[in-house]
Amino acid sequence: MKVLLAIPNQDFDPTEAAVPWKLLTEAGIEVVVATPEGGPAAADPIVLEGKQLGLLRALLQADANGRRVYREFHASACSESRCYDELRSEDFDALLLPGGHAPKTRPHLESEPLRRLISEFFAADKVVAAVCHGVVAVARARRPDGKSVLYGRKTTALTEAMELFAWNLTKKRLGDYYRTYPQTVQQEVTQALQSPDDFSCGPRPFLRDTASKPSRGFIVEDGNYISARYPGDIHRFSHALLAKLQSSH
């Protein structure tokens, strides 16, 4: 099996990319990393190192496990990514779309070649898994009738409450770093759905999930589409993706 892991060249979330990569590769699944430009890829340094977060570091920085797994991921898979333009959906069994909210994620979220790939994966009913801002990329991909590929499906993503909470806590120090666009993720994704009720916020995220306690996480599954909200859902999300792939082969 082969999974396409599509991330920005810069500023992607380290946990959301590295944790599923590790689980899939340990299960013997080939994971191909791709970016808008190809070449090297690197995670958001603020989330990774926490240096500019001040007293909020413990709350907003990637946790110890996320940082450790990211170091493995970066050393093994990020030195030379593929470019979206050169890829074909038929060469892969699944598409994985982690998130990332910092400004340098925009070329990824606005990539027309990525939207083409996403549309092709949905048209072929292949597995697509997206978390946080990765769901924005999915919502922007279109079906032949012009509607979003998420129209008629159920999903979650970074919720408005979570996004505005982080932005309000950090805007004096970091400006709009936590607001990728003026419109929140939940607002944009909901507009792409058939009904606002098709967006699920899930329970309040008091605790992040862990490798030993994945049930703390929240995901939404709709056929071969899996979505999650933020790094605190990533272990449950990753296990659901692996299970979906194993059941389909």
JSON list of C-alpha atoms in Angstrom, two decimals:
[
{"chain": "A", "resi": 1, "resn": "MET", "atom": "CA", "xyz": [0.00, 0.00, 0.00]},
{"chain": "A", "resi": 2, "resn": "LYS", "atom": "CA", "xyz": [1.07, 3.56, -0.67]},
{"chain": "A", "resi": 3, "resn": "VAL", "atom": "CA", "xyz": [-0.15, 6.75, 1.02]},
{"chain": "A", "resi": 4, "resn": "LEU", "atom": "CA", "xyz": [0.38, 10.28, -0.23]},
{"chain": "A", "resi": 5, "resn": "LEU", "atom": "CA", "xyz": [1.17, 12.66, 2.65]},
{"chain": "A", "resi": 6, "resn": "ALA", "atom": "CA", "xyz": [0.56, 16.22, 1.40]},
{"chain": "A", "resi": 7, "resn": "ILE", "atom": "CA", "xyz": [2.01, 19.05, 3.52]},
{"chain": "A", "resi": 8, "resn": "PRO", "atom": "CA", "xyz": [3.14, 22.67, 3.07]},
{"chain": "A", "resi": 9, "resn": "ASN", "atom": "CA", "xyz": [6.81, 23.25, 2.35]},
{"chain": "A", "resi": 10, "resn": "GLN", "atom": "CA", "xyz": [6.88, 25.28, 5.57]},
{"chain": "A", "resi": 11, "resn": "ASP", "atom": "CA", "xyz": [4.86, 25.73, 8.76]},
{"chain": "A", "resi": 12, "resn": "PHE", "atom": "CA", "xyz": [2.89, 22.47, 8.83]},
{"chain": "A", "resi": 13, "resn": "ASP", "atom": "CA", "xyz": [1.93, 21.08, 12.22]},
{"chain": "A", "resi": 14, "resn": "PRO", "atom": "CA", "xyz": [4.68, 18.68, 13.35]},
{"chain": "A", "resi": 15, "resn": "THR", "atom": "CA", "xyz": [2.45, 16.34, 15.35]},
{"chain": "A", "resi": 16, "resn": "GLU", "atom": "CA", "xyz": [-0.29, 16.04, 12.74]},
{"chain": "A", "resi": 17, "resn": "ALA", "atom": "CA", "xyz": [2.22, 15.00, 10.08]},
{"chain": "A", "resi": 18, "resn": "ALA", "atom": "CA", "xyz": [4.67, 12.90, 12.06]},
{"chain": "A", "resi": 19, "resn": "VAL", "atom": "CA", "xyz": [2.42, 10.73, 14.25]},
{"chain": "A", "resi": 20, "resn": "PRO", "atom": "CA", "xyz": [0.39, 9.18, 11.40]},
{"chain": "A", "resi": 21, "resn": "TRP", "atom": "CA", "xyz": [3.56, 8.86, 9.30]},
{"chain": "A", "resi": 22, "resn": "LYS", "atom": "CA", "xyz": [5.22, 6.82, 12.04]},
{"chain": "A", "resi": 23, "resn": "LEU", "atom": "CA", "xyz": [2.22, 4.55, 12.62]},
{"chain": "A", "resi": 24, "resn": "LEU", "atom": "CA", "xyz": [1.78, 3.87, 8.91]},
{"chain": "A", "resi": 25, "resn": "THR", "atom": "CA", "xyz": [5.45, 3.23, 8.20]},
{"chain": "A", "resi": 26, "resn": "GLU", "atom": "CA", "xyz": [5.75, 0.89, 11.20]},
{"chain": "A", "resi": 27, "resn": "ALA", "atom": "CA", "xyz": [2.81, -1.04, 9.73]},
{"chain": "A", "resi": 28, "resn": "GLY", "atom": "CA", "xyz": [4.76, -1.52, 6.50]},
{"chain": "A", "resi": 29, "resn": "ILE", "atom": "CA", "xyz": [2.88, 1.09, 4.46]},
{"chain": "A", "resi": 30, "resn": "GLU", "atom": "CA", "xyz": [4.88, 3.27, 2.09]},
{"chain": "A", "resi": 31, "resn": "VAL", "atom": "CA", "xyz": [4.33, 6.98, 2.74]},
{"chain": "A", "resi": 32, "resn": "VAL", "atom": "CA", "xyz": [5.29, 9.47, 0.02]},
{"chain": "A", "resi": 33, "resn": "VAL", "atom": "CA", "xyz": [5.72, 13.07, 1.19]},
{"chain": "A", "resi": 34, "resn": "ALA", "atom": "CA", "xyz": [4.68, 15.80, -1.25]},
{"chain": "A", "resi": 35, "resn": "THR", "atom": "CA", "xyz": [4.58, 19.61, -1.10]},
{"chain": "A", "resi": 36, "resn": "PRO", "atom": "CA", "xyz": [3.53, 22.43, -3.43]},
{"chain": "A", "resi": 37, "resn": "GLU", "atom": "CA", "xyz": [7.09, 23.09, -4.60]},
{"chain": "A", "resi": 38, "resn": "GLY", "atom": "CA", "xyz": [8.83, 19.79, -3.91]},
{"chain": "A", "resi": 39, "resn": "GLY", "atom": "CA", "xyz": [12.18, 19.79, -2.14]},
{"chain": "A", "resi": 40, "resn": "PRO", "atom": "CA", "xyz": [12.73, 20.19, 1.61]},
{"chain": "A", "resi": 41, "resn": "ALA", "atom": "CA", "xyz": [9.85, 20.53, 4.06]},
{"chain": "A", "resi": 42, "resn": "ALA", "atom": "CA", "xyz": [9.88, 21.83, 7.63]},
{"chain": "A", "resi": 43, "resn": "ALA", "atom": "CA", "xyz": [7.31, 22.20, 10.39]},
{"chain": "A", "resi": 44, "resn": "ASP", "atom": "CA", "xyz": [6.13, 25.38, 12.07]},
{"chain": "A", "resi": 45, "resn": "PRO", "atom": "CA", "xyz": [9.07, 26.41, 14.31]},
{"chain": "A", "resi": 46, "resn": "ILE", "atom": "CA", "xyz": [6.86, 28.25, 16.81]},
{"chain": "A", "resi": 47, "resn": "VAL", "atom": "CA", "xyz": [4.69, 25.20, 17.49]},
{"chain": "A", "resi": 48, "resn": "LEU", "atom": "CA", "xyz": [7.73, 22.94, 17.42]},
{"chain": "A", "resi": 49, "resn": "GLU", "atom": "CA", "xyz": [10.05, 24.94, 19.69]},
{"chain": "A", "resi": 50, "resn": "GLY", "atom": "CA", "xyz": [7.58, 27.09, 21.63]},
{"chain": "A", "resi": 51, "resn": "LYS", "atom": "CA", "xyz": [10.10, 29.94, 21.95]},
{"chain": "A", "resi": 52, "resn": "GLN", "atom": "CA", "xyz": [7.68, 32.75, 21.08]},
{"chain": "A", "resi": 53, "resn": "LEU", "atom": "CA", "xyz": [4.74, 31.40, 23.06]},
{"chain": "A", "resi": 54, "resn": "GLY", "atom": "CA", "xyz": [5.88, 32.64, 26.46]},
{"chain": "A", "resi": 55, "resn": "LEU", "atom": "CA", "xyz": [3.72, 31.35, 29.29]},
{"chain": "A", "resi": 56, "resn": "LEU", "atom": "CA", "xyz": [1.45, 29.66, 26.73]},
{"chain": "A", "resi": 57, "resn": "ARG", "atom": "CA", "xyz": [4.20, 27.26, 25.71]},
{"chain": "A", "resi": 58, "resn": "ALA", "atom": "CA", "xyz": [2.85, 24.36, 27.76]},
{"chain": "A", "resi": 59, "resn": "LEU", "atom": "CA", "xyz": [-0.57, 24.79, 26.19]},
{"chain": "A", "resi": 60, "resn": "LEU", "atom": "CA", "xyz": [0.23, 25.46, 22.53]},
{"chain": "A", "resi": 61, "resn": "GLN", "atom": "CA", "xyz": [3.60, 23.86, 21.83]},
{"chain": "A", "resi": 62, "resn": "ALA", "atom": "CA", "xyz": [3.77, 20.37, 20.35]},
{"chain": "A", "resi": 63, "resn": "ASP", "atom": "CA", "xyz": [4.03, 17.90, 23.21]},
{"chain": "A", "resi": 64, "resn": "ALA", "atom": "CA", "xyz": [7.14, 15.83, 23.93]},
{"chain": "A", "resi": 65, "resn": "ASN", "atom": "CA", "xyz": [5.92, 12.85, 21.94]},
{"chain": "A", "resi": 66, "resn": "GLY", "atom": "CA", "xyz": [5.03, 15.02, 18.95]},
{"chain": "A", "resi": 67, "resn": "ARG", "atom": "CA", "xyz": [8.46, 16.67, 18.99]},
{"chain": "A", "resi": 68, "resn": "ARG", "atom": "CA", "xyz": [10.24, 13.33, 19.29]},
{"chain": "A", "resi": 69, "resn": "VAL", "atom": "CA", "xyz": [8.33, 11.71, 16.45]},
{"chain": "A", "resi": 70, "resn": "TYR", "atom": "CA", "xyz": [8.74, 14.82, 14.31]},
{"chain": "A", "resi": 71, "resn": "ARG", "atom": "CA", "xyz": [12.53, 14.57, 14.62]},
{"chain": "A", "resi": 72, "resn": "GLU", "atom": "CA", "xyz": [12.30, 11.05, 13.18]},
{"chain": "A", "resi": 73, "resn": "PHE", "atom": "CA", "xyz": [9.94, 12.18, 10.45]},
{"chain": "A", "resi": 74, "resn": "HIS", "atom": "CA", "xyz": [12.08, 15.17, 9.48]},
{"chain": "A", "resi": 75, "resn": "ALA", "atom": "CA", "xyz": [15.27, 13.13, 9.35]},
{"chain": "A", "resi": 76, "resn": "SER", "atom": "CA", "xyz": [13.70, 10.32, 7.33]},
{"chain": "A", "resi": 77, "resn": "ALA", "atom": "CA", "xyz": [11.17, 11.93, 5.00]},
{"chain": "A", "resi": 78, "resn": "CYS", "atom": "CA", "xyz": [11.46, 15.71, 4.70]},
{"chain": "A", "resi": 79, "resn": "SER", "atom": "CA", "xyz": [14.74, 16.32, 2.89]},
{"chain": "A", "resi": 80, "resn": "GLU", "atom": "CA", "xyz": [13.33, 15.84, -0.60]},
{"chain": "A", "resi": 81, "resn": "SER", "atom": "CA", "xyz": [9.55, 15.85, -1.05]},
{"chain": "A", "resi": 82, "resn": "ARG", "atom": "CA", "xyz": [7.70, 15.30, -4.33]},
{"chain": "A", "resi": 83, "resn": "CYS", "atom": "CA", "xyz": [5.89, 18.14, -6.10]},
{"chain": "A", "resi": 84, "resn": "TYR", "atom": "CA", "xyz": [2.09, 18.01, -6.49]},
{"chain": "A", "resi": 85, "resn": "ASP", "atom": "CA", "xyz": [2.35, 18.69, -10.23]},
{"chain": "A", "resi": 86, "resn": "GLU", "atom": "CA", "xyz": [4.16, 15.42, -10.88]},
{"chain": "A", "resi": 87, "resn": "LEU", "atom": "CA", "xyz": [1.79, 13.12, -8.96]},
{"chain": "A", "resi": 88, "resn": "ARG", "atom": "CA", "xyz": [-1.19, 11.02, -10.03]},
{"chain": "A", "resi": 89, "resn": "SER", "atom": "CA", "xyz": [-3.91, 9.85, -7.67]},
{"chain": "A", "resi": 90, "resn": "GLU", "atom": "CA", "xyz": [-4.05, 6.41, -9.29]},
{"chain": "A", "resi": 91, "resn": "ASP", "atom": "CA", "xyz": [-0.56, 5.68, -7.93]},
{"chain": "A", "resi": 92, "resn": "PHE", "atom": "CA", "xyz": [-1.77, 5.84, -4.32]},
{"chain": "A", "resi": 93, "resn": "ASP", "atom": "CA", "xyz": [-4.23, 4.06, -2.04]},
{"chain": "A", "resi": 94, "resn": "ALA", "atom": "CA", "xyz": [-4.93, 7.00, 0.26]},
{"chain": "A", "resi": 95, "resn": "LEU", "atom": "CA", "xyz": [-4.36, 10.71, 0.79]},
{"chain": "A", "resi": 96, "resn": "LEU", "atom": "CA", "xyz": [-3.33, 12.17, 4.16]},
{"chain": "A", "resi": 97, "resn": "LEU", "atom": "CA", "xyz": [-3.70, 15.93, 4.79]},
{"chain": "A", "resi": 98, "resn": "PRO", "atom": "CA", "xyz": [-2.29, 17.25, 8.09]},
{"chain": "A", "resi": 99, "resn": "GLY", "atom": "CA", "xyz": [-2.86, 20.86, 9.11]},
{"chain": "A", "resi": 100, "resn": "GLY", "atom": "CA", "xyz": [-0.90, 23.94, 9.99]},
{"chain": "A", "resi": 101, "resn": "HIS", "atom": "CA", "xyz": [-2.16, 27.46, 10.59]},
{"chain": "A", "resi": 102, "resn": "ALA", "atom": "CA", "xyz": [0.83, 29.78, 10.11]},
{"chain": "A", "resi": 103, "resn": "PRO", "atom": "CA", "xyz": [0.97, 32.12, 7.07]},
{"chain": "A", "resi": 104, "resn": "LYS", "atom": "CA", "xyz": [3.39, 29.99, 5.03]},
{"chain": "A", "resi": 105, "resn": "THR", "atom": "CA", "xyz": [0.78, 27.22, 4.76]},
{"chain": "A", "resi": 106, "resn": "ARG", "atom": "CA", "xyz": [-1.23, 29.29, 2.27]},
{"chain": "A", "resi": 107, "resn": "PRO", "atom": "CA", "xyz": [0.52, 28.09, -0.92]},
{"chain": "A", "resi": 108, "resn": "HIS", "atom": "CA", "xyz": [-0.46, 24.56, 0.11]},
{"chain": "A", "resi": 109, "resn": "LEU", "atom": "CA", "xyz": [-4.05, 25.41, 0.99]},
{"chain": "A", "resi": 110, "resn": "GLU", "atom": "CA", "xyz": [-4.44, 27.40, -2.24]},
{"chain": "A", "resi": 111, "resn": "SER", "atom": "CA", "xyz": [-2.70, 24.88, -4.54]},
{"chain": "A", "resi": 112, "resn": "GLU", "atom": "CA", "xyz": [-4.70, 24.02, -7.66]},
{"chain": "A", "resi": 113, "resn": "PRO", "atom": "CA", "xyz": [-2.70, 20.80, -8.29]},
{"chain": "A", "resi": 114, "resn": "LEU", "atom": "CA", "xyz": [-3.53, 19.69, -4.75]},
{"chain": "A", "resi": 115, "resn": "ARG", "atom": "CA", "xyz": [-7.22, 20.40, -5.30]},
{"chain": "A", "resi": 116, "resn": "ARG", "atom": "CA", "xyz": [-7.08, 18.30, -8.47]},
{"chain": "A", "resi": 117, "resn": "LEU", "atom": "CA", "xyz": [-5.55, 15.40, -6.55]},
{"chain": "A", "resi": 118, "resn": "ILE", "atom": "CA", "xyz": [-8.11, 15.66, -3.74]},
{"chain": "A", "resi": 119, "resn": "SER", "atom": "CA", "xyz": [-10.97, 15.67, -6.25]},
{"chain": "A", "resi": 120, "resn": "GLU", "atom": "CA", "xyz": [-9.54, 12.59, -7.95]},
{"chain": "A", "resi": 121, "resn": "PHE", "atom": "CA", "xyz": [-9.20, 10.69, -4.67]},
{"chain": "A", "resi": 122, "resn": "PHE", "atom": "CA", "xyz": [-12.83, 11.40, -3.80]},
{"chain": "A", "resi": 123, "resn": "ALA", "atom": "CA", "xyz": [-14.05, 10.55, -7.30]},
{"chain": "A", "resi": 124, "resn": "ALA", "atom": "CA", "xyz": [-12.30, 7.17, -7.04]},
{"chain": "A", "resi": 125, "resn": "ASP", "atom": "CA", "xyz": [-13.69, 6.63, -3.50]},
{"chain": "A", "resi": 126, "resn": "LYS", "atom": "CA", "xyz": [-10.20, 6.20, -2.09]},
{"chain": "A", "resi": 127, "resn": "VAL", "atom": "CA", "xyz": [-9.34, 6.84, 1.54]},
{"chain": "A", "resi": 128, "resn": "VAL", "atom": "CA", "xyz": [-8.85, 10.53, 2.40]},
{"chain": "A", "resi": 129, "resn": "ALA", "atom": "CA", "xyz": [-7.87, 11.61, 5.91]},
{"chain": "A", "resi": 130, "resn": "ALA", "atom": "CA", "xyz": [-7.65, 15.29, 6.91]},
{"chain": "A", "resi": 131, "resn": "VAL", "atom": "CA", "xyz": [-7.05, 17.08, 10.19]},
{"chain": "A", "resi": 132, "resn": "CYS", "atom": "CA", "xyz": [-7.33, 20.73, 11.26]},
{"chain": "A", "resi": 133, "resn": "HIS", "atom": "CA", "xyz": [-6.55, 23.05, 8.30]},
{"chain": "A", "resi": 134, "resn": "GLY", "atom": "CA", "xyz": [-6.16, 19.98, 6.10]},
{"chain": "A", "resi": 135, "resn": "VAL", "atom": "CA", "xyz": [-9.96, 19.95, 5.97]},
{"chain": "A", "resi": 136, "resn": "VAL", "atom": "CA", "xyz": [-9.87, 23.43, 4.39]},
{"chain": "A", "resi": 137, "resn": "ALA", "atom": "CA", "xyz": [-7.89, 21.99, 1.48]},
{"chain": "A", "resi": 138, "resn": "VAL", "atom": "CA", "xyz": [-10.50, 19.26, 1.13]},
{"chain": "A", "resi": 139, "resn": "ALA", "atom": "CA", "xyz": [-13.41, 21.71, 1.28]},
{"chain": "A", "resi": 140, "resn": "ARG", "atom": "CA", "xyz": [-11.87, 23.73, -1.56]},
{"chain": "A", "resi": 141, "resn": "ALA", "atom": "CA", "xyz": [-11.68, 20.74, -3.92]},
{"chain": "A", "resi": 142, "resn": "ARG", "atom": "CA", "xyz": [-14.60, 20.43, -6.32]},
{"chain": "A", "resi": 143, "resn": "ARG", "atom": "CA", "xyz": [-16.74, 17.74, -7.88]},
{"chain": "A", "resi": 144, "resn": "PRO", "atom": "CA", "xyz": [-17.67, 17.91, -11.58]},
{"chain": "A", "resi": 145, "resn": "ASP", "atom": "CA", "xyz": [-20.95, 19.62, -10.60]},
{"chain": "A", "resi": 146, "resn": "GLY", "atom": "CA", "xyz": [-19.02, 22.46, -8.96]},
{"chain": "A", "resi": 147, "resn": "LYS", "atom": "CA", "xyz": [-19.90, 21.54, -5.39]},
{"chain": "A", "resi": 148, "resn": "SER", "atom": "CA", "xyz": [-17.25, 20.79, -2.79]},
{"chain": "A", "resi": 149, "resn": "VAL", "atom": "CA", "xyz": [-16.21, 17.17, -2.45]},
{"chain": "A", "resi": 150, "resn": "LEU", "atom": "CA", "xyz": [-17.49, 17.51, 1.14]},
{"chain": "A", "resi": 151, "resn": "TYR", "atom": "CA", "xyz": [-21.01, 18.42, 0.03]},
{"chain": "A", "resi": 152, "resn": "GLY", "atom": "CA", "xyz": [-23.31, 15.72, 1.41]},
{"chain": "A", "resi": 153, "resn": "ARG", "atom": "CA", "xyz": [-20.65, 14.42, 3.80]},
{"chain": "A", "resi": 154, "resn": "LYS", "atom": "CA", "xyz": [-20.10, 14.83, 7.53]},
{"chain": "A", "resi": 155, "resn": "THR", "atom": "CA", "xyz": [-16.86, 16.26, 8.86]},
{"chain": "A", "resi": 156, "resn": "THR", "atom": "CA", "xyz": [-15.03, 17.98, 11.66]},
{"chain": "A", "resi": 157, "resn": "ALA", "atom": "CA", "xyz": [-12.05, 20.36, 11.54]},
{"chain": "A", "resi": 158, "resn": "LEU", "atom": "CA", "xyz": [-10.44, 22.95, 13.77]},
{"chain": "A", "resi": 159, "resn": "THR", "atom": "CA", "xyz": [-13.44, 24.45, 15.50]},
{"chain": "A", "resi": 160, "resn": "GLU", "atom": "CA", "xyz": [-14.11, 28.15, 15.66]},
{"chain": "A", "resi": 161, "resn": "ALA", "atom": "CA", "xyz": [-13.96, 28.09, 19.46]},
{"chain": "A", "resi": 162, "resn": "MET", "atom": "CA", "xyz": [-10.52, 26.47, 19.41]},
{"chain": "A", "resi": 163, "resn": "GLU", "atom": "CA", "xyz": [-9.14, 28.75, 16.69]},
{"chain": "A", "resi": 164, "resn": "LEU", "atom": "CA", "xyz": [-10.36, 31.98, 18.31]},
{"chain": "A", "resi": 165, "resn": "PHE", "atom": "CA", "xyz": [-9.19, 30.84, 21.73]},
{"chain": "A", "resi": 166, "resn": "ALA", "atom": "CA", "xyz": [-5.60, 30.40, 20.49]},
{"chain": "A", "resi": 167, "resn": "TRP", "atom": "CA", "xyz": [-5.75, 33.64, 18.49]},
{"chain": "A", "resi": 168, "resn": "ASN", "atom": "CA", "xyz": [-7.05, 35.72, 21.41]},
{"chain": "A", "resi": 169, "resn": "LEU", "atom": "CA", "xyz": [-4.36, 34.31, 23.69]},
{"chain": "A", "resi": 170, "resn": "THR", "atom": "CA", "xyz": [-1.52, 35.12, 21.28]},
{"chain": "A", "resi": 171, "resn": "LYS", "atom": "CA", "xyz": [-2.56, 38.12, 19.15]},
{"chain": "A", "resi": 172, "resn": "LYS", "atom": "CA", "xyz": [-0.69, 40.72, 21.24]},
{"chain": "A", "resi": 173, "resn": "ARG", "atom": "CA", "xyz": [2.54, 38.76, 20.89]},
{"chain": "A", "resi": 174, "resn": "LEU", "atom": "CA", "xyz": [2.08, 37.08, 17.50]},
{"chain": "A", "resi": 175, "resn": "GLY", "atom": "CA", "xyz": [-0.58, 39.11, 15.68]},
{"chain": "A", "resi": 176, "resn": "ASP", "atom": "CA", "xyz": [-2.68, 36.99, 13.32]},
{"chain": "A", "resi": 177, "resn": "TYR", "atom": "CA", "xyz": [-0.36, 34.00, 13.43]},
{"chain": "A", "resi": 178, "resn": "TYR", "atom": "CA", "xyz": [-3.27, 31.82, 14.60]},
{"chain": "A", "resi": 179, "resn": "ARG", "atom": "CA", "xyz": [-5.65, 33.22, 11.97]},
{"chain": "A", "resi": 180, "resn": "THR", "atom": "CA", "xyz": [-4.61, 31.88, 8.58]},
{"chain": "A", "resi": 181, "resn": "TYR", "atom": "CA", "xyz": [-7.55, 33.68, 6.97]},
{"chain": "A", "resi": 182, "resn": "PRO", "atom": "CA", "xyz": [-10.06, 36.27, 8.25]},
{"chain": "A", "resi": 183, "resn": "GLN", "atom": "CA", "xyz": [-12.70, 33.55, 8.01]},
{"chain": "A", "resi": 184, "resn": "THR", "atom": "CA", "xyz": [-12.32, 30.75, 10.53]},
{"chain": "A", "resi": 185, "resn": "VAL", "atom": "CA", "xyz": [-11.78, 27.15, 9.47]},
{"chain": "A", "resi": 186, "resn": "GLN", "atom": "CA", "xyz": [-15.19, 26.13, 10.75]},
{"chain": "A", "resi": 187, "resn": "GLN", "atom": "CA", "xyz": [-16.91, 28.94, 8.86]},
{"chain": "A", "resi": 188, "resn": "GLU", "atom": "CA", "xyz": [-15.30, 28.07, 5.54]},
{"chain": "A", "resi": 189, "resn": "VAL", "atom": "CA", "xyz": [-15.75, 24.32, 5.87]},
{"chain": "A", "resi": 190, "resn": "THR", "atom": "CA", "xyz": [-19.38, 24.67, 6.94]},
{"chain": "A", "resi": 191, "resn": "GLN", "atom": "CA", "xyz": [-20.15, 26.77, 3.86]},
{"chain": "A", "resi": 192, "resn": "ALA", "atom": "CA", "xyz": [-19.00, 23.86, 1.69]},
{"chain": "A", "resi": 193, "resn": "LEU", "atom": "CA", "xyz": [-21.38, 21.37, 3.33]},
{"chain": "A", "resi": 194, "resn": "GLN", "atom": "CA", "xyz": [-24.94, 20.49, 2.42]},
{"chain": "A", "resi": 195, "resn": "SER", "atom": "CA", "xyz": [-26.08, 21.44, 5.92]},
{"chain": "A", "resi": 196, "resn": "PRO", "atom": "CA", "xyz": [-24.41, 23.19, 8.88]},
{"chain": "A", "resi": 197, "resn": "ASP", "atom": "CA", "xyz": [-25.46, 20.16, 10.91]},
{"chain": "A", "resi": 198, "resn": "ASP", "atom": "CA", "xyz": [-22.95, 18.11, 8.92]},
{"chain": "A", "resi": 199, "resn": "PHE", "atom": "CA", "xyz": [-20.12, 19.79, 10.87]},
{"chain": "A", "resi": 200, "resn": "SER", "atom": "CA", "xyz": [-19.38, 18.23, 14.26]},
{"chain": "A", "resi": 201, "resn": "CYS", "atom": "CA", "xyz": [-17.41, 20.13, 16.92]},
{"chain": "A", "resi": 202, "resn": "GLY", "atom": "CA", "xyz": [-17.06, 17.15, 19.21]},
{"chain": "A", "resi": 203, "resn": "PRO", "atom": "CA", "xyz": [-16.55, 17.36, 22.98]},
{"chain": "A", "resi": 204, "resn": "ARG", "atom": "CA", "xyz": [-14.49, 20.08, 24.61]},
{"chain": "A", "resi": 205, "resn": "PRO", "atom": "CA", "xyz": [-10.80, 19.23, 24.18]},
{"chain": "A", "resi": 206, "resn": "PHE", "atom": "CA", "xyz": [-9.70, 19.08, 27.81]},
{"chain": "A", "resi": 207, "resn": "LEU", "atom": "CA", "xyz": [-6.94, 16.51, 27.23]},
{"chain": "A", "resi": 208, "resn": "ARG", "atom": "CA", "xyz": [-4.97, 15.49, 24.18]},
{"chain": "A", "resi": 209, "resn": "ASP", "atom": "CA", "xyz": [-5.09, 11.86, 23.21]},
{"chain": "A", "resi": 210, "resn": "THR", "atom": "CA", "xyz": [-1.96, 9.72, 23.50]},
{"chain": "A", "resi": 211, "resn": "ALA", "atom": "CA", "xyz": [-0.62, 6.51, 22.06]},
{"chain": "A", "resi": 212, "resn": "SER", "atom": "CA", "xyz": [-1.93, 4.67, 25.12]},
{"chain": "A", "resi": 213, "resn": "LYS", "atom": "CA", "xyz": [-5.19, 6.63, 25.35]},
{"chain": "A", "resi": 214, "resn": "PRO", "atom": "CA", "xyz": [-6.37, 7.29, 21.79]},
{"chain": "A", "resi": 215, "resn": "SER", "atom": "CA", "xyz": [-10.02, 7.33, 22.94]},
{"chain": "A", "resi": 216, "resn": "ARG", "atom": "CA", "xyz": [-9.52, 10.88, 24.23]},
{"chain": "A", "resi": 217, "resn": "GLY", "atom": "CA", "xyz": [-9.40, 12.04, 20.63]},
{"chain": "A", "resi": 218, "resn": "PHE", "atom": "CA", "xyz": [-12.38, 12.90, 18.44]},
{"chain": "A", "resi": 219, "resn": "ILE", "atom": "CA", "xyz": [-12.84, 12.01, 14.78]},
{"chain": "A", "resi": 220, "resn": "VAL", "atom": "CA", "xyz": [-15.63, 11.86, 12.22]},
{"chain": "A", "resi": 221, "resn": "GLU", "atom": "CA", "xyz": [-15.78, 9.02, 9.69]},
{"chain": "A", "resi": 222, "resn": "ASP", "atom": "CA", "xyz": [-17.98, 9.18, 6.60]},
{"chain": "A", "resi": 223, "resn": "GLY", "atom": "CA", "xyz": [-17.33, 6.29, 4.26]},
{"chain": "A", "resi": 224, "resn": "ASN", "atom": "CA", "xyz": [-13.68, 6.47, 3.21]},
{"chain": "A", "resi": 225, "resn": "TYR", "atom": "CA", "xyz": [-13.29, 10.01, 4.55]},
{"chain": "A", "resi": 226, "resn": "ILE", "atom": "CA", "xyz": [-11.83, 10.61, 8.05]},
{"chain": "A", "resi": 227, "resn": "SER", "atom": "CA", "xyz": [-11.45, 13.99, 9.74]},
{"chain": "A", "resi": 228, "resn": "ALA", "atom": "CA", "xyz": [-10.13, 15.34, 13.04]},
{"chain": "A", "resi": 229, "resn": "ARG", "atom": "CA", "xyz": [-9.77, 18.72, 14.72]},
{"chain": "A", "resi": 230, "resn": "TYR", "atom": "CA", "xyz": [-6.26, 19.30, 16.07]},
{"chain": "A", "resi": 231, "resn": "PRO", "atom": "CA", "xyz": [-3.10, 17.54, 17.32]},
{"chain": "A", "resi": 232, "resn": "GLY", "atom": "CA", "xyz": [-4.97, 16.31, 20.39]},
{"chain": "A", "resi": 233, "resn": "ASP", "atom": "CA", "xyz": [-6.99, 13.96, 18.16]},
{"chain": "A", "resi": 234, "resn": "ILE", "atom": "CA", "xyz": [-4.05, 12.63, 16.18]},
{"chain": "A", "resi": 235, "resn": "HIS", "atom": "CA", "xyz": [-3.58, 9.17, 17.71]},
{"chain": "A", "resi": 236, "resn": "ARG", "atom": "CA", "xyz": [-7.22, 8.19, 17.31]},
{"chain": "A", "resi": 237, "resn": "PHE", "atom": "CA", "xyz": [-7.16, 9.70, 13.81]},
{"chain": "A", "resi": 238, "resn": "SER", "atom": "CA", "xyz": [-4.02, 7.77, 12.86]},
{"chain": "A", "resi": 239, "resn": "HIS", "atom": "CA", "xyz": [-5.37, 4.45, 14.10]},
{"chain": "A", "resi": 240, "resn": "ALA", "atom": "CA", "xyz": [-8.63, 5.02, 12.21]},
{"chain": "A", "resi": 241, "resn": "LEU", "atom": "CA", "xyz": [-6.67, 5.69, 9.03]},
{"chain": "A", "resi": 242, "resn": "LEU", "atom": "CA", "xyz": [-4.58, 2.56, 9.47]},
{"chain": "A", "resi": 243, "resn": "ALA", "atom": "CA", "xyz": [-7.67, 0.46, 10.16]},
{"chain": "A", "resi": 244, "resn": "LYS", "atom": "CA", "xyz": [-9.40, 1.85, 7.08]},
{"chain": "A", "resi": 245, "resn": "LEU", "atom": "CA", "xyz": [-6.43, 0.98, 4.90]},
{"chain": "A", "resi": 246, "resn": "GLN", "atom": "CA", "xyz": [-6.06, -2.51, 6.32]},
{"chain": "A", "resi": 247, "resn": "SER", "atom": "CA", "xyz": [-9.76, -3.27, 5.90]},
{"chain": "A", "resi": 248, "resn": "SER", "atom": "CA", "xyz": [-9.70, -2.15, 2.28]},
{"chain": "A", "resi": 249, "resn": "HIS", "atom": "CA", "xyz": [-6.96, -4.63, 1.31]}
]
